[in-house]
Amino acid sequence: MNYATETDMRARYREDLLRPLLAVPRSDEPDTRKLNRALTDASALIDSYLSARYTLPLAVVPAVLVQHCCTIAFYYLCDQRASDQARDRYREALAWLKDVMNGNVPVGVDTDGAAPESGDLPQVQSDAAVFGRNQKGFI
């Protein structure tokens, strides 16, 4: 199961960054198979870290995993042409995954891979409004 899709990648990275990475010789169409392969490889790498602490596949995919999956996939697409910024983001994603694996950072799901239940939600109770548009005069 991929943590991010082609749509997620296109939402996070400009077309002028992705186009040269997905270019096919003598064709105007991008190589979407290459993009999907990078997303699959990035998801497999993420799974290798998450499997130490969580039951896979996750029932709910937190947004932070989508972000890191796109970051790793973009780095894979860049291959040896990766900029310093892409390399730094890749290293930060790996450091975050190591922290998740070691239990230092929660990923946003419980160990069974489901979103935690929120039973202790705050409840607010107050008196009726004192001031309003239709209320005239003093209290």
mmCIF file of N, CA and C in Angstrom:
data_model
loop_
_atom_site.group_PDB
_atom_site.id
_atom_site.type_symbol
_atom_site.label_atom_id
_atom_site.label_comp_id
_atom_site.label_asym_id
_atom_site.label_seq_id
_atom_site.Cartn_x
_atom_site.Cartn_y
_atom_site.Cartn_z
ATOM 1 N N MET A 1 0.837 -1.170 0.000
ATOM 2 C CA MET A 1 0.000 0.000 0.000
ATOM 3 C C MET A 1 0.890 1.244 0.000
ATOM 4 N N ASN A 2 0.681 2.113 -0.975
ATOM 5 C CA ASN A 2 1.445 3.359 -1.036
ATOM 6 C C ASN A 2 0.851 4.390 -0.085
ATOM 7 N N TYR A 3 1.713 5.137 0.553
ATOM 8 C CA TYR A 3 1.266 6.182 1.468
ATOM 9 C C TYR A 3 0.941 7.482 0.736
ATOM 10 N N ALA A 4 1.366 7.609 -0.496
ATOM 11 C CA ALA A 4 1.088 8.807 -1.286
ATOM 12 C C ALA A 4 0.754 8.391 -2.714
ATOM 13 N N THR A 5 0.103 9.287 -3.427
ATOM 14 C CA THR A 5 -0.305 9.027 -4.808
ATOM 15 C C THR A 5 0.364 10.035 -5.739
ATOM 16 N N GLU A 6 0.167 9.811 -7.018
ATOM 17 C CA GLU A 6 0.679 10.750 -8.016
ATOM 18 C C GLU A 6 0.083 12.143 -7.790
ATOM 19 N N THR A 7 -1.178 12.184 -7.417
ATOM 20 C CA THR A 7 -1.846 13.459 -7.134
ATOM 21 C C THR A 7 -1.186 14.177 -5.961
ATOM 22 N N ASP A 8 -0.814 13.428 -4.928
ATOM 23 C CA ASP A 8 -0.115 14.023 -3.781
ATOM 24 C C ASP A 8 1.225 14.624 -4.206
ATOM 25 N N MET A 9 1.948 13.904 -5.057
ATOM 26 C CA MET A 9 3.242 14.404 -5.532
ATOM 27 C C MET A 9 3.061 15.688 -6.329
ATOM 28 N N ARG A 10 2.080 15.698 -7.209
ATOM 29 C CA ARG A 10 1.856 16.886 -8.046
ATOM 30 C C ARG A 10 1.374 18.071 -7.213
ATOM 31 N N ALA A 11 0.707 17.797 -6.102
ATOM 32 C CA ALA A 11 0.267 18.883 -5.218
ATOM 33 C C ALA A 11 1.437 19.470 -4.431
ATOM 34 N N ARG A 12 2.456 18.672 -4.171
ATOM 35 C CA ARG A 12 3.579 19.125 -3.346
ATOM 36 C C ARG A 12 4.742 19.678 -4.159
ATOM 37 N N TYR A 13 4.885 19.221 -5.403
ATOM 38 C CA TYR A 13 6.025 19.643 -6.218
ATOM 39 C C TYR A 13 5.524 20.257 -7.520
ATOM 40 N N ARG A 14 6.150 21.351 -7.899
ATOM 41 C CA ARG A 14 5.766 22.049 -9.126
ATOM 42 C C ARG A 14 6.001 21.161 -10.342
ATOM 43 N N GLU A 15 5.220 21.415 -11.359
ATOM 44 C CA GLU A 15 5.322 20.629 -12.598
ATOM 45 C C GLU A 15 6.698 20.789 -13.238
ATOM 46 N N ASP A 16 7.281 21.986 -13.150
ATOM 47 C CA ASP A 16 8.596 22.188 -13.764
ATOM 48 C C ASP A 16 9.704 21.428 -13.034
ATOM 49 N N LEU A 17 9.457 20.999 -11.800
ATOM 50 C CA LEU A 17 10.418 20.147 -11.092
ATOM 51 C C LEU A 17 10.231 18.679 -11.459
ATOM 52 N N LEU A 18 8.977 18.264 -11.614
ATOM 53 C CA LEU A 18 8.694 16.857 -11.900
ATOM 54 C C LEU A 18 8.912 16.492 -13.370
ATOM 55 N N ARG A 19 8.605 17.412 -14.276
ATOM 56 C CA ARG A 19 8.663 17.101 -15.714
ATOM 57 C C ARG A 19 10.014 16.539 -16.156
ATOM 58 N N PRO A 20 11.151 17.182 -15.810
ATOM 59 C CA PRO A 20 12.426 16.607 -16.262
ATOM 60 C C PRO A 20 12.748 15.254 -15.618
ATOM 61 N N LEU A 21 12.246 15.037 -14.417
ATOM 62 C CA LEU A 21 12.522 13.769 -13.734
ATOM 63 C C LEU A 21 11.725 12.617 -14.331
ATOM 64 N N LEU A 22 10.591 12.945 -14.948
ATOM 65 C CA LEU A 22 9.710 11.917 -15.508
ATOM 66 C C LEU A 22 9.729 11.903 -17.028
ATOM 67 N N ALA A 23 10.656 12.622 -17.631
ATOM 68 C CA ALA A 23 10.698 12.734 -19.091
ATOM 69 C C ALA A 23 11.036 11.399 -19.743
ATOM 70 N N VAL A 24 10.341 11.137 -20.845
ATOM 71 C CA VAL A 24 10.592 9.950 -21.662
ATOM 72 C C VAL A 24 11.183 10.443 -22.977
ATOM 73 N N PRO A 25 12.303 9.872 -23.422
ATOM 74 C CA PRO A 25 12.891 10.323 -24.686
ATOM 75 C C PRO A 25 11.891 10.206 -25.844
ATOM 76 N N ARG A 26 11.837 11.245 -26.661
ATOM 77 C CA ARG A 26 10.982 11.307 -27.856
ATOM 78 C C ARG A 26 9.500 11.139 -27.525
ATOM 79 N N SER A 27 9.086 11.648 -26.383
ATOM 80 C CA SER A 27 7.679 11.575 -25.998
ATOM 81 C C SER A 27 7.321 12.800 -25.163
ATOM 82 N N ASP A 28 6.085 13.243 -25.313
ATOM 83 C CA ASP A 28 5.609 14.370 -24.517
ATOM 84 C C ASP A 28 4.943 13.916 -23.224
ATOM 85 N N GLU A 29 4.672 12.636 -23.112
ATOM 86 C CA GLU A 29 3.995 12.089 -21.935
ATOM 87 C C GLU A 29 5.003 11.766 -20.834
ATOM 88 N N PRO A 30 4.679 12.089 -19.583
ATOM 89 C CA PRO A 30 5.582 11.749 -18.473
ATOM 90 C C PRO A 30 5.541 10.248 -18.174
ATOM 91 N N ASP A 31 6.617 9.757 -17.625
ATOM 92 C CA ASP A 31 6.719 8.341 -17.252
ATOM 93 C C ASP A 31 6.083 8.153 -15.873
ATOM 94 N N THR A 32 4.777 7.905 -15.859
ATOM 95 C CA THR A 32 4.069 7.746 -14.584
ATOM 96 C C THR A 32 4.470 6.451 -13.884
ATOM 97 N N ARG A 33 4.941 5.470 -14.654
ATOM 98 C CA ARG A 33 5.403 4.227 -14.019
ATOM 99 C C ARG A 33 6.617 4.497 -13.134
ATOM 100 N N LYS A 34 7.495 5.384 -13.591
ATOM 101 C CA LYS A 34 8.676 5.737 -12.797
ATOM 102 C C LYS A 34 8.252 6.427 -11.502
ATOM 103 N N LEU A 35 7.261 7.303 -11.593
ATOM 104 C CA LEU A 35 6.748 7.992 -10.407
ATOM 105 C C LEU A 35 6.098 7.004 -9.448
ATOM 106 N N ASN A 36 5.282 6.101 -9.970
ATOM 107 C CA ASN A 36 4.627 5.101 -9.117
ATOM 108 C C ASN A 36 5.644 4.155 -8.487
ATOM 109 N N ARG A 37 6.700 3.839 -9.220
ATOM 110 C CA ARG A 37 7.759 2.983 -8.673
ATOM 111 C C ARG A 37 8.470 3.698 -7.520
ATOM 112 N N ALA A 38 8.733 4.983 -7.674
ATOM 113 C CA ALA A 38 9.376 5.753 -6.604
ATOM 114 C C ALA A 38 8.474 5.830 -5.376
ATOM 115 N N LEU A 39 7.166 6.012 -5.592
ATOM 116 C CA LEU A 39 6.222 6.047 -4.468
ATOM 117 C C LEU A 39 6.141 4.693 -3.772
ATOM 118 N N THR A 40 6.170 3.613 -4.554
ATOM 119 C CA THR A 40 6.142 2.267 -3.980
ATOM 120 C C THR A 40 7.410 1.996 -3.177
ATOM 121 N N ASP A 41 8.556 2.384 -3.718
ATOM 122 C CA ASP A 41 9.822 2.195 -3.001
ATOM 123 C C ASP A 41 9.863 3.021 -1.716
ATOM 124 N N ALA A 42 9.370 4.250 -1.783
ATOM 125 C CA ALA A 42 9.329 5.103 -0.589
ATOM 126 C C ALA A 42 8.402 4.510 0.465
ATOM 127 N N SER A 43 7.262 3.988 0.034
ATOM 128 C CA SER A 43 6.318 3.370 0.973
ATOM 129 C C SER A 43 6.914 2.122 1.607
ATOM 130 N N ALA A 44 7.664 1.344 0.818
ATOM 131 C CA ALA A 44 8.314 0.149 1.361
ATOM 132 C C ALA A 44 9.360 0.531 2.408
ATOM 133 N N LEU A 45 10.095 1.602 2.153
ATOM 134 C CA LEU A 45 11.072 2.074 3.133
ATOM 135 C C LEU A 45 10.375 2.515 4.415
ATOM 136 N N ILE A 46 9.280 3.246 4.278
ATOM 137 C CA ILE A 46 8.519 3.689 5.447
ATOM 138 C C ILE A 46 7.989 2.483 6.216
ATOM 139 N N ASP A 47 7.472 1.483 5.500
ATOM 140 C CA ASP A 47 6.976 0.266 6.150
ATOM 141 C C ASP A 47 8.068 -0.423 6.961
ATOM 142 N N SER A 48 9.296 -0.408 6.444
ATOM 143 C CA SER A 48 10.380 -1.082 7.166
ATOM 144 C C SER A 48 10.635 -0.423 8.521
ATOM 145 N N TYR A 49 10.428 0.868 8.620
ATOM 146 C CA TYR A 49 10.575 1.560 9.903
ATOM 147 C C TYR A 49 9.341 1.378 10.781
ATOM 148 N N LEU A 50 8.152 1.513 10.182
ATOM 149 C CA LEU A 50 6.915 1.436 10.966
ATOM 150 C C LEU A 50 6.651 0.041 11.515
ATOM 151 N N SER A 51 7.110 -0.984 10.803
ATOM 152 C CA SER A 51 6.810 -2.357 11.217
ATOM 153 C C SER A 51 7.434 -2.710 12.564
ATOM 154 N N ALA A 52 8.429 -1.953 12.987
ATOM 155 C CA ALA A 52 9.044 -2.202 14.292
ATOM 156 C C ALA A 52 8.105 -1.840 15.437
ATOM 157 N N ARG A 53 7.122 -0.971 15.181
ATOM 158 C CA ARG A 53 6.275 -0.481 16.257
ATOM 159 C C ARG A 53 4.784 -0.624 15.980
ATOM 160 N N TYR A 54 4.383 -0.701 14.720
ATOM 161 C CA TYR A 54 2.963 -0.692 14.361
ATOM 162 C C TYR A 54 2.589 -1.925 13.553
ATOM 163 N N THR A 55 1.299 -2.293 13.648
ATOM 164 C CA THR A 55 0.760 -3.368 12.827
ATOM 165 C C THR A 55 0.427 -2.781 11.460
ATOM 166 N N LEU A 56 0.954 -3.402 10.427
ATOM 167 C CA LEU A 56 0.741 -2.915 9.066
ATOM 168 C C LEU A 56 -0.225 -3.822 8.318
ATOM 169 N N PRO A 57 -0.967 -3.333 7.364
ATOM 170 C CA PRO A 57 -1.044 -1.954 6.901
ATOM 171 C C PRO A 57 -1.842 -1.101 7.872
ATOM 172 N N LEU A 58 -1.537 0.179 7.892
ATOM 173 C CA LEU A 58 -2.240 1.116 8.760
ATOM 174 C C LEU A 58 -3.660 1.325 8.244
ATOM 175 N N ALA A 59 -4.614 1.353 9.150
ATOM 176 C CA ALA A 59 -6.004 1.593 8.751
ATOM 177 C C ALA A 59 -6.201 3.046 8.345
ATOM 178 N N VAL A 60 -5.480 3.937 8.998
ATOM 179 C CA VAL A 60 -5.556 5.370 8.719
ATOM 180 C C VAL A 60 -4.149 5.850 8.395
ATOM 181 N N VAL A 61 -4.005 6.563 7.284
ATOM 182 C CA VAL A 61 -2.692 7.087 6.909
ATOM 183 C C VAL A 61 -2.608 8.548 7.346
ATOM 184 N N PRO A 62 -1.769 8.842 8.338
ATOM 185 C CA PRO A 62 -1.622 10.230 8.781
ATOM 186 C C PRO A 62 -1.000 11.100 7.681
ATOM 187 N N ALA A 63 -1.343 12.372 7.683
ATOM 188 C CA ALA A 63 -0.843 13.301 6.664
ATOM 189 C C ALA A 63 0.678 13.400 6.689
ATOM 190 N N VAL A 64 1.272 13.231 7.856
ATOM 191 C CA VAL A 64 2.728 13.328 7.954
ATOM 192 C C VAL A 64 3.403 12.199 7.166
ATOM 193 N N LEU A 65 2.772 11.041 7.081
ATOM 194 C CA LEU A 65 3.340 9.952 6.281
ATOM 195 C C LEU A 65 3.237 10.252 4.794
ATOM 196 N N VAL A 66 2.160 10.893 4.383
ATOM 197 C CA VAL A 66 2.026 11.297 2.977
ATOM 198 C C VAL A 66 3.152 12.270 2.632
ATOM 199 N N GLN A 67 3.383 13.220 3.526
ATOM 200 C CA GLN A 67 4.441 14.211 3.314
ATOM 201 C C GLN A 67 5.806 13.542 3.175
ATOM 202 N N HIS A 68 6.139 12.657 4.102
ATOM 203 C CA HIS A 68 7.453 12.015 4.061
ATOM 204 C C HIS A 68 7.571 11.043 2.893
ATOM 205 N N CYS A 69 6.489 10.405 2.517
ATOM 206 C CA CYS A 69 6.519 9.514 1.359
ATOM 207 C C CYS A 69 6.827 10.315 0.091
ATOM 208 N N CYS A 70 6.211 11.471 -0.057
ATOM 209 C CA CYS A 70 6.480 12.328 -1.215
ATOM 210 C C CYS A 70 7.926 12.821 -1.205
ATOM 211 N N THR A 71 8.427 13.174 -0.036
ATOM 212 C CA THR A 71 9.809 13.647 0.089
ATOM 213 C C THR A 71 10.796 12.569 -0.338
ATOM 214 N N ILE A 72 10.586 11.359 0.140
ATOM 215 C CA ILE A 72 11.488 10.249 -0.184
ATOM 216 C C ILE A 72 11.370 9.883 -1.660
ATOM 217 N N ALA A 73 10.149 9.840 -2.175
ATOM 218 C CA ALA A 73 9.945 9.507 -3.590
ATOM 219 C C ALA A 73 10.599 10.554 -4.491
ATOM 220 N N PHE A 74 10.486 11.825 -4.134
ATOM 221 C CA PHE A 74 11.121 12.879 -4.931
ATOM 222 C C PHE A 74 12.634 12.696 -4.941
ATOM 223 N N TYR A 75 13.201 12.347 -3.801
ATOM 224 C CA TYR A 75 14.642 12.093 -3.731
ATOM 225 C C TYR A 75 15.017 10.916 -4.623
ATOM 226 N N TYR A 76 14.217 9.864 -4.604
ATOM 227 C CA TYR A 76 14.480 8.713 -5.470
ATOM 228 C C TYR A 76 14.397 9.099 -6.943
ATOM 229 N N LEU A 77 13.447 9.952 -7.291
ATOM 230 C CA LEU A 77 13.321 10.391 -8.681
ATOM 231 C C LEU A 77 14.526 11.214 -9.120
ATOM 232 N N CYS A 78 15.053 12.020 -8.212
ATOM 233 C CA CYS A 78 16.214 12.855 -8.540
ATOM 234 C C CYS A 78 17.456 12.015 -8.788
ATOM 235 N N ASP A 79 17.539 10.879 -8.151
ATOM 236 C CA ASP A 79 18.664 9.958 -8.281
ATOM 237 C C ASP A 79 19.961 10.686 -7.941
ATOM 238 N N GLN A 80 20.892 10.761 -8.847
ATOM 239 C CA GLN A 80 22.178 11.390 -8.547
ATOM 240 C C GLN A 80 22.175 12.890 -8.824
ATOM 241 N N ARG A 81 21.036 13.413 -9.298
ATOM 242 C CA ARG A 81 20.930 14.846 -9.579
ATOM 243 C C ARG A 81 20.220 15.582 -8.444
ATOM 244 N N ALA A 82 20.133 14.987 -7.287
ATOM 245 C CA ALA A 82 19.395 15.582 -6.168
ATOM 246 C C ALA A 82 20.080 16.859 -5.686
ATOM 247 N N SER A 83 19.270 17.867 -5.446
ATOM 248 C CA SER A 83 19.795 19.122 -4.907
ATOM 249 C C SER A 83 20.100 18.940 -3.418
ATOM 250 N N ASP A 84 20.798 19.897 -2.869
ATOM 251 C CA ASP A 84 21.091 19.845 -1.434
ATOM 252 C C ASP A 84 19.806 19.883 -0.619
ATOM 253 N N GLN A 85 18.829 20.664 -1.080
ATOM 254 C CA GLN A 85 17.557 20.755 -0.373
ATOM 255 C C GLN A 85 16.830 19.412 -0.385
ATOM 256 N N ALA A 86 16.798 18.733 -1.531
ATOM 257 C CA ALA A 86 16.142 17.424 -1.619
ATOM 258 C C ALA A 86 16.863 16.408 -0.739
ATOM 259 N N ARG A 87 18.188 16.468 -0.732
ATOM 260 C CA ARG A 87 18.982 15.549 0.090
ATOM 261 C C ARG A 87 18.742 15.803 1.580
ATOM 262 N N ASP A 88 18.683 17.074 1.971
ATOM 263 C CA ASP A 88 18.440 17.413 3.377
ATOM 264 C C ASP A 88 17.050 16.972 3.819
ATOM 265 N N ARG A 89 16.056 17.191 2.970
ATOM 266 C CA ARG A 89 14.696 16.760 3.311
ATOM 267 C C ARG A 89 14.615 15.240 3.428
ATOM 268 N N TYR A 90 15.325 14.541 2.560
ATOM 269 C CA TYR A 90 15.360 13.074 2.619
ATOM 270 C C TYR A 90 15.974 12.618 3.946
ATOM 271 N N ARG A 91 17.073 13.233 4.318
ATOM 272 C CA ARG A 91 17.734 12.873 5.583
ATOM 273 C C ARG A 91 16.849 13.190 6.784
ATOM 274 N N GLU A 92 16.125 14.310 6.726
ATOM 275 C CA GLU A 92 15.197 14.659 7.806
ATOM 276 C C GLU A 92 14.059 13.647 7.897
ATOM 277 N N ALA A 93 13.577 13.185 6.750
ATOM 278 C CA ALA A 93 12.513 12.175 6.746
ATOM 279 C C ALA A 93 13.016 10.875 7.364
ATOM 280 N N LEU A 94 14.239 10.474 7.024
ATOM 281 C CA LEU A 94 14.805 9.255 7.609
ATOM 282 C C LEU A 94 15.021 9.410 9.110
ATOM 283 N N ALA A 95 15.470 10.574 9.537
ATOM 284 C CA ALA A 95 15.663 10.812 10.974
ATOM 285 C C ALA A 95 14.329 10.744 11.704
ATOM 286 N N TRP A 96 13.278 11.298 11.098
ATOM 287 C CA TRP A 96 11.948 11.241 11.709
ATOM 288 C C TRP A 96 11.466 9.793 11.789
ATOM 289 N N LEU A 97 11.688 9.022 10.728
ATOM 290 C CA LEU A 97 11.282 7.610 10.735
ATOM 291 C C LEU A 97 12.040 6.822 11.806
ATOM 292 N N LYS A 98 13.311 7.133 12.006
ATOM 293 C CA LYS A 98 14.076 6.468 13.066
ATOM 294 C C LYS A 98 13.504 6.811 14.434
ATOM 295 N N ASP A 99 13.107 8.073 14.608
ATOM 296 C CA ASP A 99 12.485 8.472 15.877
ATOM 297 C C ASP A 99 11.162 7.753 16.088
ATOM 298 N N VAL A 100 10.394 7.571 15.033
ATOM 299 C CA VAL A 100 9.130 6.826 15.131
ATOM 300 C C VAL A 100 9.420 5.380 15.506
ATOM 301 N N MET A 101 10.403 4.790 14.850
ATOM 302 C CA MET A 101 10.757 3.396 15.112
ATOM 303 C C MET A 101 11.197 3.202 16.562
ATOM 304 N N ASN A 102 11.921 4.175 17.107
ATOM 305 C CA ASN A 102 12.413 4.081 18.484
ATOM 306 C C ASN A 102 11.381 4.500 19.518
ATOM 307 N N GLY A 103 10.234 4.985 19.068
ATOM 308 C CA GLY A 103 9.175 5.373 19.987
ATOM 309 C C GLY A 103 9.300 6.783 20.530
ATOM 310 N N ASN A 104 10.200 7.576 19.975
ATOM 311 C CA ASN A 104 10.386 8.949 20.442
ATOM 312 C C ASN A 104 9.328 9.904 19.899
ATOM 313 N N VAL A 105 8.754 9.560 18.744
ATOM 314 C CA VAL A 105 7.760 10.412 18.092
ATOM 315 C C VAL A 105 6.566 9.541 17.720
ATOM 316 N N PRO A 106 5.353 9.940 18.115
ATOM 317 C CA PRO A 106 4.177 9.169 17.687
ATOM 318 C C PRO A 106 3.817 9.524 16.249
ATOM 319 N N VAL A 107 3.309 8.546 15.531
ATOM 320 C CA VAL A 107 2.952 8.778 14.133
ATOM 321 C C VAL A 107 1.505 9.240 13.988
ATOM 322 N N GLY A 108 0.711 9.084 15.027
ATOM 323 C CA GLY A 108 -0.674 9.528 14.974
ATOM 324 C C GLY A 108 -1.680 8.404 14.900
ATOM 325 N N VAL A 109 -1.221 7.171 15.033
ATOM 326 C CA VAL A 109 -2.108 6.010 15.093
ATOM 327 C C VAL A 109 -1.670 5.155 16.267
ATOM 328 N N ASP A 110 -2.566 4.263 16.723
ATOM 329 C CA ASP A 110 -2.166 3.379 17.815
ATOM 330 C C ASP A 110 -1.365 2.207 17.252
ATOM 331 N N THR A 111 -0.906 1.326 18.106
ATOM 332 C CA THR A 111 -0.041 0.235 17.662
ATOM 333 C C THR A 111 -0.740 -0.759 16.755
ATOM 334 N N ASP A 112 -2.077 -0.752 16.734
ATOM 335 C CA ASP A 112 -2.807 -1.624 15.817
ATOM 336 C C ASP A 112 -2.988 -0.985 14.453
ATOM 337 N N GLY A 113 -2.547 0.248 14.291
ATOM 338 C CA GLY A 113 -2.641 0.917 13.008
ATOM 339 C C GLY A 113 -3.909 1.709 12.807
ATOM 340 N N ALA A 114 -4.737 1.851 13.836
ATOM 341 C CA ALA A 114 -5.980 2.614 13.716
ATOM 342 C C ALA A 114 -5.821 3.961 14.409
ATOM 343 N N ALA A 115 -6.635 4.906 13.990
ATOM 344 C CA ALA A 115 -6.599 6.221 14.636
ATOM 345 C C ALA A 115 -7.105 6.076 16.061
ATOM 346 N N PRO A 116 -6.446 6.691 17.013
ATOM 347 C CA PRO A 116 -6.882 6.557 18.403
ATOM 348 C C PRO A 116 -8.252 7.196 18.616
ATOM 349 N N GLU A 117 -9.033 6.564 19.481
ATOM 350 C CA GLU A 117 -10.347 7.102 19.826
ATOM 351 C C GLU A 117 -10.159 8.336 20.691
ATOM 352 N N SER A 118 -11.029 9.289 20.525
ATOM 353 C CA SER A 118 -10.964 10.514 21.316
ATOM 354 C C SER A 118 -12.141 10.541 22.268
ATOM 355 N N GLY A 119 -12.012 9.901 23.405
ATOM 356 C CA GLY A 119 -13.085 9.841 24.378
ATOM 357 C C GLY A 119 -13.074 11.005 25.344
ATOM 358 N N ASP A 120 -11.931 11.603 25.540
ATOM 359 C CA ASP A 120 -11.812 12.690 26.511
ATOM 360 C C ASP A 120 -11.822 14.045 25.812
ATOM 361 N N LEU A 121 -12.893 14.315 25.097
ATOM 362 C CA LEU A 121 -13.004 15.593 24.413
ATOM 363 C C LEU A 121 -13.514 16.652 25.373
ATOM 364 N N PRO A 122 -13.096 17.884 25.218
ATOM 365 C CA PRO A 122 -13.564 18.937 26.127
ATOM 366 C C PRO A 122 -15.036 19.253 25.891
ATOM 367 N N GLN A 123 -15.713 19.588 26.959
ATOM 368 C CA GLN A 123 -17.108 19.997 26.879
ATOM 369 C C GLN A 123 -17.204 21.409 27.418
ATOM 370 N N VAL A 124 -17.916 22.261 26.697
ATOM 371 C CA VAL A 124 -18.044 23.658 27.084
ATOM 372 C C VAL A 124 -19.498 23.936 27.416
ATOM 373 N N GLN A 125 -19.703 24.607 28.532
ATOM 374 C CA GLN A 125 -21.051 24.955 28.961
ATOM 375 C C GLN A 125 -21.003 26.388 29.477
ATOM 376 N N SER A 126 -21.986 27.203 29.082
ATOM 377 C CA SER A 126 -21.989 28.593 29.528
ATOM 378 C C SER A 126 -23.415 29.096 29.683
ATOM 379 N N ASP A 127 -23.538 30.262 30.278
ATOM 380 C CA ASP A 127 -24.840 30.903 30.423
ATOM 381 C C ASP A 127 -25.264 31.500 29.083
ATOM 382 N N ALA A 128 -26.491 31.988 29.055
ATOM 383 C CA ALA A 128 -27.001 32.606 27.834
ATOM 384 C C ALA A 128 -26.201 33.860 27.508
ATOM 385 N N ALA A 129 -26.277 34.290 26.259
ATOM 386 C CA ALA A 129 -25.536 35.466 25.806
ATOM 387 C C ALA A 129 -25.996 36.711 26.547
ATOM 388 N N VAL A 130 -25.058 37.561 26.891
ATOM 389 C CA VAL A 130 -25.363 38.808 27.585
ATOM 390 C C VAL A 130 -25.606 39.918 26.565
ATOM 391 N N PHE A 131 -24.799 39.968 25.537
ATOM 392 C CA PHE A 131 -24.927 40.987 24.506
ATOM 393 C C PHE A 131 -25.244 40.321 23.176
ATOM 394 N N GLY A 132 -25.974 41.011 22.338
ATOM 395 C CA GLY A 132 -26.290 40.504 21.016
ATOM 396 C C GLY A 132 -26.812 41.622 20.138
ATOM 397 N N ARG A 133 -26.972 41.358 18.853
ATOM 398 C CA ARG A 133 -27.434 42.384 17.914
ATOM 399 C C ARG A 133 -28.871 42.824 18.200
ATOM 400 N N ASN A 134 -29.693 41.902 18.622
ATOM 401 C CA ASN A 134 -31.107 42.207 18.819
ATOM 402 C C ASN A 134 -31.432 42.641 20.245
ATOM 403 N N GLN A 135 -30.497 42.558 21.137
ATOM 404 C CA GLN A 135 -30.751 42.942 22.525
ATOM 405 C C GLN A 135 -30.514 44.439 22.686
ATOM 406 N N LYS A 136 -31.494 45.112 23.295
ATOM 407 C CA LYS A 136 -31.396 46.561 23.469
ATOM 408 C C LYS A 136 -31.476 46.894 24.944
ATOM 409 N N GLY A 137 -30.832 47.937 25.323
ATOM 410 C CA GLY A 137 -30.889 48.369 26.709
ATOM 411 C C GLY A 137 -29.773 47.776 27.533
ATOM 412 N N PHE A 138 -29.949 47.893 28.843
ATOM 413 C CA PHE A 138 -28.936 47.423 29.781
ATOM 414 C C PHE A 138 -29.320 46.072 30.356
ATOM 415 N N ILE A 139 -28.393 45.462 31.027
ATOM 416 C CA ILE A 139 -28.614 44.161 31.644
ATOM 417 C C ILE A 139 -29.361 44.333 32.935
#
